[in-house]
């Protein structure tokens, strides 16, 4: 039997050059699932995404998903894409195994944890406070530069990364340090600034508070201040009325992953990619 993709709609195009198309996954012309492929709205027409891949329950376990994913690669190559990305919920372990077998590599993951009823205590000598207006400007400059580097690493040009950073920060911080439901803080230890924290009491696409950035100054790393910042994030989230807190972490950031796991965070979604040769 032959598994193929059959388009179920015309190829969709945008003025910016992005593409999107839905397909039926077919076995000898019999539909057994669906696939939605599109180029990335932020990283442009050179990066494709598998937005959805579903195989009907009675047809699972027969390699249909594998063939459909490989066929999606061929479509993406035909669109002149250099990379294919996919996001997989953590509970869908079969899809994660399939992605690994097909050569996908994890780039980053979302993690979350339920919050305790009472805010955790910080270690002796450590205290959190709100960032001042004078501190905000330099912090924002550093934050944008870090963000731009991560975007460039995903294949964007420096110009594209800069433009995306400006758009995203303008959307998330429209009123700067005074943006509602945003808490930007400084951690001090024995009177010295050792790190910064950006927490949103609410975040689009996530039911709870969200940590957008946590940073320990380079000269103060390795002394437990990252854990203190994470505990202070929980304090901020509880004060905002949240019962759950989430974050994003890059898969190669082993120290951060170990820290988050030790604090009770568990994966909720894995973001994967594959270079197309």
CSV table of C-alpha atoms in Angstrom, one decimal:
chain,number,residue,atom,x,y,z
A,1,UNK,CA,0.0,0.0,0.0
A,2,UNK,CA,1.2,3.5,-0.8
A,3,UNK,CA,0.9,6.5,1.6
A,4,UNK,CA,0.8,9.9,-0.1
A,5,UNK,CA,-0.2,13.5,0.6
A,6,UNK,CA,-3.2,14.9,-1.3
A,7,UNK,CA,-3.8,18.7,-1.2
A,8,UNK,CA,-7.2,19.6,0.2
A,9,UNK,CA,-6.9,23.3,-0.6
A,10,UNK,CA,-5.1,25.6,-3.1
A,11,UNK,CA,-1.6,26.8,-2.0
A,12,UNK,CA,-2.1,29.9,0.2
A,13,UNK,CA,0.4,32.7,-0.3
A,14,UNK,CA,0.9,36.0,1.5
A,15,UNK,CA,2.4,39.3,0.2
A,16,UNK,CA,5.5,38.6,2.2
A,17,UNK,CA,6.1,35.3,0.4
A,18,UNK,CA,4.9,32.9,3.1
A,19,UNK,CA,3.0,29.7,2.1
A,20,UNK,CA,0.5,27.4,3.7
A,21,UNK,CA,-1.3,24.3,2.5
A,22,UNK,CA,-3.5,21.5,4.1
A,23,UNK,CA,-3.2,17.9,2.9
A,24,UNK,CA,-5.0,14.6,3.4
A,25,UNK,CA,-2.8,11.7,4.3
A,26,UNK,CA,-4.0,8.9,2.0
A,27,UNK,CA,-3.3,5.2,1.6
A,28,UNK,CA,-4.2,4.1,-1.9
A,29,UNK,CA,-6.4,7.2,-2.2
A,30,UNK,CA,-8.2,6.4,1.1
A,31,UNK,CA,-7.9,9.3,3.6
A,32,UNK,CA,-6.3,8.2,6.9
A,33,UNK,CA,-5.3,11.6,8.4
A,34,UNK,CA,-4.5,15.2,7.8
A,35,UNK,CA,-1.4,17.4,7.6
A,36,UNK,CA,-1.0,21.2,7.7
A,37,UNK,CA,2.3,22.7,6.4
A,38,UNK,CA,3.2,26.4,6.4
A,39,UNK,CA,6.2,28.6,6.3
A,40,UNK,CA,7.1,30.4,9.5
A,41,UNK,CA,5.4,33.8,10.0
A,42,UNK,CA,8.4,35.2,11.9
A,43,UNK,CA,11.4,33.6,10.2
A,44,UNK,CA,10.1,33.8,6.7
A,45,UNK,CA,9.7,31.5,3.7
A,46,UNK,CA,13.0,29.6,4.2
A,47,UNK,CA,11.6,27.9,7.4
A,48,UNK,CA,8.6,25.6,7.2
A,49,UNK,CA,6.5,24.3,10.1
A,50,UNK,CA,4.4,21.2,10.5
A,51,UNK,CA,1.5,22.9,12.2
A,52,UNK,CA,-0.6,19.7,12.5
A,53,UNK,CA,-0.2,16.0,11.7
A,54,UNK,CA,-2.9,13.6,12.6
A,55,UNK,CA,-3.5,10.0,11.7
A,56,UNK,CA,-6.9,8.4,12.3
A,57,UNK,CA,-6.7,6.1,15.4
A,58,UNK,CA,-7.5,2.9,13.5
A,59,UNK,CA,-4.6,3.6,11.1
A,60,UNK,CA,-2.0,4.3,13.7
A,61,UNK,CA,1.1,2.1,14.3
A,62,UNK,CA,1.5,1.3,10.6
A,63,UNK,CA,4.1,3.9,9.6
A,64,UNK,CA,1.5,6.4,8.1
A,65,UNK,CA,2.8,9.3,10.2
A,66,UNK,CA,6.4,8.5,9.3
A,67,UNK,CA,5.7,8.6,5.5
A,68,UNK,CA,3.5,11.7,5.9
A,69,UNK,CA,6.3,13.5,7.7
A,70,UNK,CA,8.8,12.5,5.1
A,71,UNK,CA,6.5,13.7,2.4
A,72,UNK,CA,6.1,17.0,4.2
A,73,UNK,CA,9.9,17.4,3.9
A,74,UNK,CA,9.7,17.0,0.2
A,75,UNK,CA,7.0,19.6,-0.1
A,76,UNK,CA,9.1,22.0,2.1
A,77,UNK,CA,12.1,21.4,-0.1
A,78,UNK,CA,10.0,22.3,-3.1
A,79,UNK,CA,9.2,25.6,-1.4
A,80,UNK,CA,13.0,26.1,-1.1
A,81,UNK,CA,12.9,25.8,2.7
A,82,UNK,CA,16.1,25.1,4.5
A,83,UNK,CA,14.6,24.0,7.8
A,84,UNK,CA,11.5,22.3,9.0
A,85,UNK,CA,10.1,22.8,12.5
A,86,UNK,CA,7.5,21.1,14.6
A,87,UNK,CA,6.1,21.5,18.1
A,88,UNK,CA,4.9,18.4,20.0
A,89,UNK,CA,3.0,18.3,23.3
A,90,UNK,CA,5.0,16.5,26.0
A,91,UNK,CA,2.4,13.9,26.6
A,92,UNK,CA,2.5,12.7,22.9
A,93,UNK,CA,5.5,10.5,23.5
A,94,UNK,CA,4.9,8.5,20.3
A,95,UNK,CA,5.2,11.6,18.2
A,96,UNK,CA,8.4,12.6,20.0
A,97,UNK,CA,9.9,9.2,19.3
A,98,UNK,CA,8.9,9.5,15.6
A,99,UNK,CA,10.5,12.9,15.4
A,100,UNK,CA,13.7,11.7,16.9
A,101,UNK,CA,13.8,8.7,14.5
A,102,UNK,CA,13.4,11.1,11.6
A,103,UNK,CA,16.3,13.3,12.7
A,104,UNK,CA,14.6,16.1,14.4
A,105,UNK,CA,16.5,17.8,17.2
A,106,UNK,CA,15.0,19.6,20.2
A,107,UNK,CA,15.7,23.3,20.2
A,108,UNK,CA,13.7,24.4,23.2
A,109,UNK,CA,10.8,23.3,25.4
A,110,UNK,CA,8.1,24.9,27.5
A,111,UNK,CA,7.9,23.9,31.1
A,112,UNK,CA,5.4,24.6,33.9
A,113,UNK,CA,4.6,23.9,37.5
A,114,UNK,CA,1.7,24.5,39.9
A,115,UNK,CA,2.3,27.2,42.4
A,116,UNK,CA,2.3,26.7,46.2
A,117,UNK,CA,-0.2,28.5,48.2
A,118,UNK,CA,2.4,30.5,50.2
A,119,UNK,CA,5.3,32.3,48.5
A,120,UNK,CA,8.7,30.7,49.1
A,121,UNK,CA,11.3,32.3,51.3
A,122,UNK,CA,14.5,33.6,49.8
A,123,UNK,CA,17.9,32.6,51.2
A,124,UNK,CA,19.3,34.8,54.0
A,125,UNK,CA,20.9,38.0,52.6
A,126,UNK,CA,18.8,37.9,49.4
A,127,UNK,CA,16.0,40.3,48.7
A,128,UNK,CA,13.9,41.2,45.6
A,129,UNK,CA,12.7,44.6,44.6
A,130,UNK,CA,11.1,46.3,41.6
A,131,UNK,CA,13.4,47.6,38.9
A,132,UNK,CA,13.7,51.4,38.8
A,133,UNK,CA,13.2,53.6,35.7
A,134,UNK,CA,16.9,54.3,35.6
A,135,UNK,CA,17.7,50.6,35.5
A,136,UNK,CA,15.1,49.8,33.0
A,137,UNK,CA,16.7,51.3,29.9
A,138,UNK,CA,20.0,49.5,30.2
A,139,UNK,CA,18.2,46.3,31.1
A,140,UNK,CA,16.0,46.5,28.0
A,141,UNK,CA,19.0,47.1,25.7
A,142,UNK,CA,20.7,44.0,27.1
A,143,UNK,CA,17.4,42.0,26.9
A,144,UNK,CA,16.8,42.9,23.2
A,145,UNK,CA,20.4,42.0,22.3
A,146,UNK,CA,20.1,38.6,23.9
A,147,UNK,CA,16.8,38.0,22.2
A,148,UNK,CA,18.2,39.0,18.8
A,149,UNK,CA,21.0,36.5,19.2
A,150,UNK,CA,18.6,33.7,19.7
A,151,UNK,CA,16.6,34.7,16.6
A,152,UNK,CA,19.8,34.8,14.5
A,153,UNK,CA,20.6,31.3,15.7
A,154,UNK,CA,17.3,30.1,14.3
A,155,UNK,CA,18.3,31.3,10.8
A,156,UNK,CA,17.1,34.9,10.6
A,157,UNK,CA,19.3,37.7,9.3
A,158,UNK,CA,20.5,40.3,11.8
A,159,UNK,CA,18.0,42.8,10.3
A,160,UNK,CA,15.1,40.3,10.6
A,161,UNK,CA,16.2,39.6,14.2
A,162,UNK,CA,16.3,43.2,15.1
A,163,UNK,CA,12.9,43.9,13.6
A,164,UNK,CA,11.4,40.9,15.4
A,165,UNK,CA,12.9,42.0,18.7
A,166,UNK,CA,11.5,45.5,18.3
A,167,UNK,CA,8.0,44.1,17.4
A,168,UNK,CA,7.9,41.6,20.2
A,169,UNK,CA,9.2,43.8,22.9
A,170,UNK,CA,6.8,46.6,21.9
A,171,UNK,CA,3.9,44.1,22.1
A,172,UNK,CA,4.9,42.7,25.5
A,173,UNK,CA,6.1,45.9,27.1
A,174,UNK,CA,3.9,48.7,25.5
A,175,UNK,CA,4.2,50.9,28.6
A,176,UNK,CA,7.7,49.9,29.5
A,177,UNK,CA,8.3,49.2,33.1
A,178,UNK,CA,4.7,50.4,33.9
A,179,UNK,CA,3.0,47.8,31.6
A,180,UNK,CA,0.0,46.2,33.4
A,181,UNK,CA,0.5,42.7,34.7
A,182,UNK,CA,4.3,42.9,34.1
A,183,UNK,CA,6.7,42.7,37.0
A,184,UNK,CA,10.3,43.4,36.3
A,185,UNK,CA,12.5,42.9,39.3
A,186,UNK,CA,16.1,43.1,40.6
A,187,UNK,CA,17.6,40.5,43.0
A,188,UNK,CA,20.1,41.9,45.5
A,189,UNK,CA,22.3,39.8,47.8
A,190,UNK,CA,23.9,41.5,50.8
A,191,UNK,CA,23.2,44.9,49.1
A,192,UNK,CA,24.7,44.0,45.7
A,193,UNK,CA,22.6,43.6,42.5
A,194,UNK,CA,23.1,40.0,41.3
A,195,UNK,CA,20.3,39.4,38.8
A,196,UNK,CA,17.1,40.5,37.1
A,197,UNK,CA,13.7,38.9,36.5
A,198,UNK,CA,10.8,39.5,34.1
A,199,UNK,CA,7.5,37.9,35.0
A,200,UNK,CA,4.1,38.5,33.4
A,201,UNK,CA,1.0,37.9,35.6
A,202,UNK,CA,-0.8,36.8,32.4
A,203,UNK,CA,0.5,35.5,29.1
A,204,UNK,CA,-1.3,34.8,25.8
A,205,UNK,CA,-1.5,31.1,25.1
A,206,UNK,CA,-0.7,30.1,28.7
A,207,UNK,CA,-3.0,29.7,31.6
A,208,UNK,CA,-0.9,31.3,34.4
A,209,UNK,CA,2.0,33.5,35.0
A,210,UNK,CA,5.0,33.4,32.7
A,211,UNK,CA,8.7,34.0,33.2
A,212,UNK,CA,10.0,35.8,30.1
A,213,UNK,CA,13.5,36.3,31.3
A,214,UNK,CA,15.7,35.4,34.3
A,215,UNK,CA,19.4,36.5,34.3
A,216,UNK,CA,22.2,36.3,36.8
A,217,UNK,CA,25.0,38.7,36.3
A,218,UNK,CA,28.0,36.8,34.9
A,219,UNK,CA,30.3,37.6,37.8
A,220,UNK,CA,27.7,36.2,40.3
A,221,UNK,CA,26.9,32.9,38.6
A,222,UNK,CA,27.3,29.6,40.3
A,223,UNK,CA,26.3,30.9,43.8
A,224,UNK,CA,22.6,29.9,43.8
A,225,UNK,CA,21.2,33.2,42.7
A,226,UNK,CA,19.4,31.6,39.8
A,227,UNK,CA,17.4,29.5,42.2
A,228,UNK,CA,16.7,32.7,44.3
A,229,UNK,CA,15.4,34.5,41.2
A,230,UNK,CA,13.1,31.5,40.4
A,231,UNK,CA,11.7,31.5,43.9
A,232,UNK,CA,11.1,35.3,43.7
A,233,UNK,CA,9.3,34.6,40.4
A,234,UNK,CA,6.9,32.4,42.3
A,235,UNK,CA,6.3,35.1,44.8
A,236,UNK,CA,5.4,37.6,42.0
A,237,UNK,CA,3.2,35.0,40.3
A,238,UNK,CA,1.3,34.2,43.6
A,239,UNK,CA,0.8,37.9,44.3
A,240,UNK,CA,-0.7,38.3,40.8
A,241,UNK,CA,-3.2,35.6,41.6
A,242,UNK,CA,-1.8,32.9,39.4
A,243,UNK,CA,-1.9,29.2,40.4
A,244,UNK,CA,0.5,28.0,37.7
A,245,UNK,CA,3.8,29.4,36.3
A,246,UNK,CA,5.5,28.6,33.0
A,247,UNK,CA,8.7,29.3,31.1
A,248,UNK,CA,10.7,28.5,28.0
A,249,UNK,CA,14.2,27.0,28.1
A,250,UNK,CA,16.7,26.0,25.4
A,251,UNK,CA,17.5,22.3,25.3
A,252,UNK,CA,21.3,22.9,25.4
A,253,UNK,CA,21.1,25.0,28.5
A,254,UNK,CA,21.7,22.1,30.8
A,255,UNK,CA,22.3,24.1,34.1
A,256,UNK,CA,18.9,25.9,33.6
A,257,UNK,CA,17.1,22.6,32.8
A,258,UNK,CA,18.5,21.0,35.9
A,259,UNK,CA,17.5,23.9,38.0
A,260,UNK,CA,13.9,24.0,36.7
A,261,UNK,CA,13.5,20.3,37.1
A,262,UNK,CA,14.7,20.5,40.7
A,263,UNK,CA,12.1,23.2,41.4
A,264,UNK,CA,9.3,21.0,40.1
A,265,UNK,CA,8.9,22.2,36.5
A,266,UNK,CA,7.9,19.6,34.0
A,267,UNK,CA,7.8,19.8,30.1
A,268,UNK,CA,4.6,20.8,28.5
A,269,UNK,CA,5.7,21.1,24.8
A,270,UNK,CA,8.9,20.3,22.9
A,271,UNK,CA,10.0,22.5,19.9
A,272,UNK,CA,12.0,20.5,17.3
A,273,UNK,CA,13.8,21.3,14.1
A,274,UNK,CA,15.4,19.5,11.2
A,275,UNK,CA,17.8,21.0,8.6
A,276,UNK,CA,16.8,20.1,5.1
A,277,UNK,CA,19.8,19.3,2.9
